[in-house]
Structures are given as structure tokens and as C-alpha cells.
mmCIF file of C-alpha atoms in Angstrom:
data_model
loop_
_atom_site.group_PDB
_atom_site.id
_atom_site.type_symbol
_atom_site.label_atom_id
_atom_site.label_comp_id
_atom_site.label_asym_id
_atom_site.label_seq_id
_atom_site.Cartn_x
_atom_site.Cartn_y
_atom_site.Cartn_z
ATOM 1 C CA MET A 2 -9.780 -6.169 10.479
ATOM 2 C CA ALA A 3 -10.101 -7.334 6.855
ATOM 3 C CA LEU A 4 -12.544 -6.392 4.152
ATOM 4 C CA ASP A 5 -15.211 -8.987 3.387
ATOM 5 C CA LEU A 6 -14.659 -9.625 -0.313
ATOM 6 C CA SER A 7 -17.805 -10.915 -2.009
ATOM 7 C CA TRP A 8 -17.559 -12.340 -5.502
ATOM 8 C CA GLY A 9 -19.526 -10.705 -8.296
ATOM 9 C CA ALA A 10 -20.870 -7.670 -6.458
ATOM 10 C CA PRO A 11 -19.318 -4.235 -6.918
ATOM 11 C CA PHE A 12 -17.992 -2.464 -3.838
ATOM 12 C CA THR A 13 -19.898 0.483 -2.389
ATOM 13 C CA GLU A 14 -19.081 3.216 0.089
ATOM 14 C CA ASP A 15 -20.555 0.996 2.835
ATOM 15 C CA ASP A 16 -17.785 -1.543 2.192
ATOM 16 C CA LEU A 17 -15.186 1.154 2.861
ATOM 17 C CA ALA A 18 -16.481 1.566 6.410
ATOM 18 C CA ASP A 19 -14.825 -1.782 7.211
ATOM 19 C CA ARG A 20 -11.443 -0.902 5.722
ATOM 20 C CA PRO A 21 -8.514 -1.779 7.956
ATOM 21 C CA ASP A 22 -6.376 0.949 9.493
ATOM 22 C CA ASP A 23 -3.173 -0.398 7.955
ATOM 23 C CA GLY A 24 -1.698 2.693 6.292
ATOM 24 C CA HIS A 25 -2.953 1.767 2.822
ATOM 25 C CA ARG A 26 -5.231 4.031 0.841
ATOM 26 C CA TYR A 27 -8.591 2.449 -0.078
ATOM 27 C CA GLU A 28 -10.565 4.058 -2.890
ATOM 28 C CA LEU A 29 -13.466 3.074 -5.140
ATOM 29 C CA VAL A 30 -13.888 3.727 -8.841
ATOM 30 C CA ASP A 31 -17.224 2.551 -10.240
ATOM 31 C CA GLY A 32 -17.405 -0.212 -7.636
ATOM 32 C CA MET A 33 -13.827 -1.420 -8.139
ATOM 33 C CA LEU A 34 -11.516 -1.296 -5.126
ATOM 34 C CA LEU A 35 -8.155 0.471 -5.515
ATOM 35 C CA VAL A 36 -5.604 -0.193 -2.767
ATOM 36 C CA THR A 37 -2.284 1.659 -2.740
ATOM 37 C CA PRO A 38 0.578 1.443 -0.256
ATOM 38 C CA ALA A 39 1.348 4.077 2.345
ATOM 39 C CA PRO A 40 3.201 7.066 0.856
ATOM 40 C CA THR A 41 6.864 7.849 1.470
ATOM 41 C CA LEU A 42 8.138 10.640 3.693
ATOM 42 C CA ARG A 43 9.248 12.626 0.635
ATOM 43 C CA HIS A 44 5.768 12.317 -0.867
ATOM 44 C CA GLN A 45 4.027 13.383 2.346
ATOM 45 C CA THR A 46 6.435 16.302 2.853
ATOM 46 C CA CYS A 47 5.491 17.615 -0.590
ATOM 47 C CA VAL A 48 1.767 17.066 0.077
ATOM 48 C CA LEU A 49 1.919 18.895 3.407
ATOM 49 C CA ALA A 50 3.895 21.832 1.972
ATOM 50 C CA LEU A 51 1.470 22.151 -0.935
ATOM 51 C CA GLY A 52 -1.509 22.010 1.411
ATOM 52 C CA MET A 53 -0.028 24.737 3.597
ATOM 53 C CA LEU A 54 0.671 26.974 0.587
ATOM 54 C CA LEU A 55 -2.852 26.544 -0.724
ATOM 55 C CA ARG A 56 -4.343 27.204 2.714
ATOM 56 C CA ALA A 57 -2.365 30.433 3.023
ATOM 57 C CA ALA A 58 -3.510 31.540 -0.438
ATOM 58 C CA LEU A 59 -7.241 30.875 -0.005
ATOM 59 C CA GLY A 60 -9.946 32.568 1.984
ATOM 60 C CA ASN A 61 -12.460 31.071 4.389
ATOM 61 C CA GLU A 62 -14.880 30.028 1.628
ATOM 62 C CA HIS A 63 -12.576 27.083 0.758
ATOM 63 C CA ARG A 64 -11.141 24.189 2.794
ATOM 64 C CA VAL A 65 -7.798 22.577 1.994
ATOM 65 C CA VAL A 66 -7.578 18.937 3.092
ATOM 66 C CA ILE A 67 -4.755 16.433 2.669
ATOM 67 C CA ALA A 68 -5.148 12.670 2.316
ATOM 68 C CA PRO A 69 -6.421 10.452 3.653
ATOM 69 C CA PHE A 70 -9.818 12.133 3.313
ATOM 70 C CA ASP A 71 -12.706 10.791 1.228
ATOM 71 C CA ALA A 72 -14.207 12.684 -1.677
ATOM 72 C CA ARG A 73 -17.526 10.915 -2.279
ATOM 73 C CA LEU A 74 -18.457 11.318 -5.933
ATOM 74 C CA SER A 75 -21.148 8.585 -5.797
ATOM 75 C CA ALA A 76 -22.031 5.479 -3.774
ATOM 76 C CA SER A 77 -19.624 3.491 -5.955
ATOM 77 C CA THR A 78 -16.856 6.100 -6.410
ATOM 78 C CA VAL A 79 -14.920 7.435 -3.427
ATOM 79 C CA LEU A 80 -11.444 8.899 -4.005
ATOM 80 C CA GLN A 81 -8.733 10.337 -1.766
ATOM 81 C CA PRO A 82 -6.612 12.843 -3.705
ATOM 82 C CA ASP A 83 -3.347 13.858 -2.020
ATOM 83 C CA VAL A 84 -4.659 17.410 -1.634
ATOM 84 C CA LEU A 85 -8.163 18.631 -2.266
ATOM 85 C CA VAL A 86 -9.717 22.070 -2.175
ATOM 86 C CA ALA A 87 -13.470 22.273 -1.643
ATOM 87 C CA ARG A 88 -16.085 24.814 -0.770
ATOM 88 C CA THR A 89 -16.318 24.973 3.029
ATOM 89 C CA ASN A 90 -20.039 24.130 3.021
ATOM 90 C CA ASP A 91 -19.437 20.873 1.074
ATOM 91 C CA VAL A 92 -17.032 19.372 3.641
ATOM 92 C CA THR A 93 -18.192 17.361 6.654
ATOM 93 C CA ASP A 94 -16.022 16.038 9.484
ATOM 94 C CA THR A 95 -15.635 12.711 7.665
ATOM 95 C CA ARG A 96 -15.664 13.463 3.924
ATOM 96 C CA LEU A 97 -16.354 15.758 1.031
ATOM 97 C CA GLU A 98 -19.789 15.279 -0.473
ATOM 98 C CA GLY A 99 -19.345 15.711 -4.225
ATOM 99 C CA ALA A 100 -16.518 16.898 -6.422
ATOM 100 C CA PRO A 101 -13.713 19.096 -5.098
ATOM 101 C CA VAL A 102 -12.880 22.439 -6.684
ATOM 102 C CA LEU A 103 -9.269 21.281 -7.044
ATOM 103 C CA ALA A 104 -7.699 17.835 -6.733
ATOM 104 C CA VAL A 105 -3.906 17.410 -6.620
ATOM 105 C CA GLU A 106 -1.922 14.189 -6.875
ATOM 106 C CA VAL A 107 1.808 14.089 -6.123
ATOM 107 C CA LEU A 108 3.094 11.404 -8.455
ATOM 108 C CA SER A 109 4.932 8.407 -7.082
ATOM 109 C CA ALA A 110 5.958 5.093 -8.613
ATOM 110 C CA SER A 111 3.135 3.154 -6.937
ATOM 111 C CA THR A 112 0.321 5.522 -8.010
ATOM 112 C CA ARG A 113 1.587 7.071 -11.249
ATOM 113 C CA LEU A 114 -0.590 5.123 -13.716
ATOM 114 C CA THR A 115 -3.734 5.469 -11.613
ATOM 115 C CA ASP A 116 -3.150 9.206 -11.084
ATOM 116 C CA LEU A 117 -2.391 9.874 -14.766
ATOM 117 C CA GLY A 118 -5.231 7.724 -16.085
ATOM 118 C CA THR A 119 -8.102 6.447 -13.987
ATOM 119 C CA LYS A 120 -8.310 9.193 -11.358
ATOM 120 C CA ARG A 121 -7.836 11.997 -13.891
ATOM 121 C CA LEU A 122 -10.700 10.638 -15.992
ATOM 122 C CA VAL A 123 -12.967 10.090 -12.975
ATOM 123 C CA PHE A 124 -12.381 13.625 -11.712
ATOM 124 C CA GLU A 125 -13.009 15.028 -15.187
ATOM 125 C CA GLU A 126 -16.275 13.095 -15.485
ATOM 126 C CA ALA A 127 -17.318 14.338 -12.022
ATOM 127 C CA GLY A 128 -16.865 17.940 -13.162
ATOM 128 C CA VAL A 129 -13.781 18.811 -11.119
ATOM 129 C CA PRO A 130 -12.663 22.180 -12.542
ATOM 130 C CA ALA A 131 -8.941 21.607 -11.882
ATOM 131 C CA TYR A 132 -6.798 18.496 -11.436
ATOM 132 C CA ARG A 133 -3.048 18.799 -11.009
ATOM 133 C CA LEU A 134 -0.233 16.301 -11.049
ATOM 134 C CA GLY A 135 3.195 17.020 -9.635
ATOM 135 C CA ALA A 136 6.424 15.121 -9.112
ATOM 136 C CA ARG A 137 8.786 17.864 -8.008
ATOM 137 C CA ALA A 138 6.065 20.463 -7.638
ATOM 138 C CA LEU A 139 7.769 22.627 -5.040
ATOM 139 C CA ARG A 140 11.227 22.999 -6.584
ATOM 140 C CA GLY A 141 11.909 26.683 -7.243
ATOM 141 C CA ALA A 142 8.343 27.589 -8.130
ATOM 142 C CA ARG A 143 6.724 30.831 -7.002
ATOM 143 C CA THR A 144 3.146 31.931 -6.474
ATOM 144 C CA GLY A 145 1.638 34.752 -8.495
ATOM 145 C CA ASP A 146 2.671 37.322 -5.879
ATOM 146 C CA GLY A 147 6.339 36.220 -5.922
ATOM 147 C CA ARG A 148 6.346 34.059 -2.780
ATOM 148 C CA ARG A 149 7.930 30.600 -2.937
ATOM 149 C CA GLY A 150 5.297 28.034 -3.713
ATOM 150 C CA VAL A 151 3.815 26.089 -6.576
ATOM 151 C CA ARG A 152 2.441 27.270 -9.866
ATOM 152 C CA GLY A 153 0.637 26.076 -12.953
ATOM 153 C CA ARG A 154 -2.322 27.060 -15.074
ATOM 154 C CA ALA A 155 -3.771 24.055 -16.863
ATOM 155 C CA PRO A 156 -7.282 23.257 -15.609
ATOM 156 C CA LEU A 157 -8.623 19.744 -16.104
ATOM 157 C CA SER A 158 -10.736 20.601 -19.130
ATOM 158 C CA ARG A 159 -9.543 22.134 -22.376
ATOM 159 C CA ASP A 160 -11.235 25.400 -21.411
ATOM 160 C CA ARG A 161 -8.392 27.412 -19.885
ATOM 161 C CA ARG A 162 -10.579 30.121 -18.355
ATOM 162 C CA ALA A 163 -11.002 29.985 -14.605
ATOM 163 C CA GLY A 164 -14.645 29.532 -13.719
ATOM 164 C CA PRO A 165 -16.164 31.220 -10.670
ATOM 165 C CA ALA A 166 -15.857 28.050 -8.566
ATOM 166 C CA HIS A 167 -12.072 28.017 -8.772
ATOM 167 C CA ARG A 168 -11.056 31.550 -9.730
ATOM 168 C CA GLY A 169 -7.655 32.326 -8.268
ATOM 169 C CA LEU A 170 -6.687 28.689 -7.778
ATOM 170 C CA THR A 171 -5.246 27.974 -11.220
ATOM 171 C CA ARG A 172 -2.281 30.306 -10.740
ATOM 172 C CA ARG A 173 -1.278 28.767 -7.414
ATOM 173 C CA THR A 174 -1.471 25.047 -8.082
ATOM 174 C CA ALA A 175 1.099 22.417 -9.003
ATOM 175 C CA ALA A 176 2.899 22.827 -12.300
ATOM 176 C CA PRO A 177 2.360 20.102 -14.907
ATOM 177 C CA VAL A 178 5.133 17.503 -14.941
ATOM 178 C CA THR A 179 7.268 17.187 -18.063
ATOM 179 C CA ARG A 180 8.608 13.857 -19.306
ATOM 180 C CA SER A 181 12.189 14.876 -18.515
ATOM 181 C CA GLU A 182 11.207 15.783 -14.923
ATOM 182 C CA ALA A 183 9.467 12.443 -14.528
ATOM 183 C CA ARG A 184 12.541 10.584 -15.882
ATOM 184 C CA SER A 185 14.805 12.539 -13.510
ATOM 185 C CA ASP A 186 12.570 11.669 -10.563
ATOM 186 C CA ARG A 187 12.548 7.978 -11.509
ATOM 187 C CA ALA A 188 16.350 7.938 -11.901
ATOM 188 C CA ARG A 189 16.864 9.728 -8.581
ATOM 189 C CA SER A 190 14.423 7.376 -6.845
ATOM 190 C CA ALA A 191 16.108 4.290 -8.336
ATOM 191 C CA SER A 192 19.572 5.465 -7.265
ATOM 192 C CA SER A 193 18.417 6.231 -3.700
ATOM 193 C CA ASN A 194 16.656 2.858 -3.401
ATOM 194 C CA GLY A 195 19.431 0.798 -4.951
#
């Protein structure tokens, strides 16, 4: 099945209902279609481990969901972060209605620019309290109680205080990626692919 691409009209969430089941990720940002390739095993292993750590750290008032799962921010903006945390009451069987409490993207070569730019800005505009990026998020990090896991404290906005919607999450989420870590990941990826 292929998407019916009409000239001149922005895409809407209704157009996503016809997306093919081909392993690609289909997202909308202000009516523009973003299509990214299927993630690698390494990427998905990191996403799954992070999701499991977050699930173990949170109570029943939050749901942890890994991609592909739609976060509907508006009729023209539907994103699928690698990992999202949302209030249990906001999640349906098919999607999250509104902004997540936490959105996490595990950086990869094919999504790096979108994750660092477009998606970060869209989540910020939607009022997402915390957005995290990680390349080697699970390497040697520990949770606040000393267990192996992921860590980091920088919420999406400049206000570094944890608001009531995401209190307790900021100390257990992916650490920000430094430039040297990103270069190391790119070099390692290039050597394993070449």
C-alpha cells in the first residue's frame, strides 16, 4: 500500500492511516511528512533497555511506550519518539493524545539532524517538559539509587526545576550527548560498516 501524495495540500493525521507497513517511521510536522528508515538492532536494543529502566522506575500513573507509537500533538503534527513517557490517562490503545511528559530519541545517523533540530523544537513548542537525546546512553550510567541505568538532568526548557508533571523523571533519563561522544559513535559506526 502506498500513500496518496496530493500536490499542494499539507498532510494530516488522516493521511497517516494509509501508511504502508514497511518498517519505516512516518511522522508529521506541521503537515510535512517525515519518513525515516527502520532502526538498527543496536538502536532498538538501546531503546528497549531504556524503556525497561524507565518502566521499572515509574509508578502506575505513567506509561512508558517505545516506538513506533504516535504522539498526536495536533491534526498536522504526529511524532513517534523512540521512547515516550505519558500520564496513563492520556494514552489510548493506538496513540498518545497530546504531549508526552518525557520524549527520548536515541541518535542515529539517519535521524540525527531531525532529532537535534525539528523534533526538539516541536516538542518544546508543544510544552513537553523533558526531551532527551542519547547516543551511548546506557554505557556505565547509574540511576539515582545506584542501579545501572541512564541518567541526566537537563529538561527541555531552560528552567531546570522539575515540575509536578515530571518530578522524578529528570534524574533517570538519558544523559546529554557530548560532541566527543557523538564523534566516537560516528567513527565506530563507520568502521563497523566499512
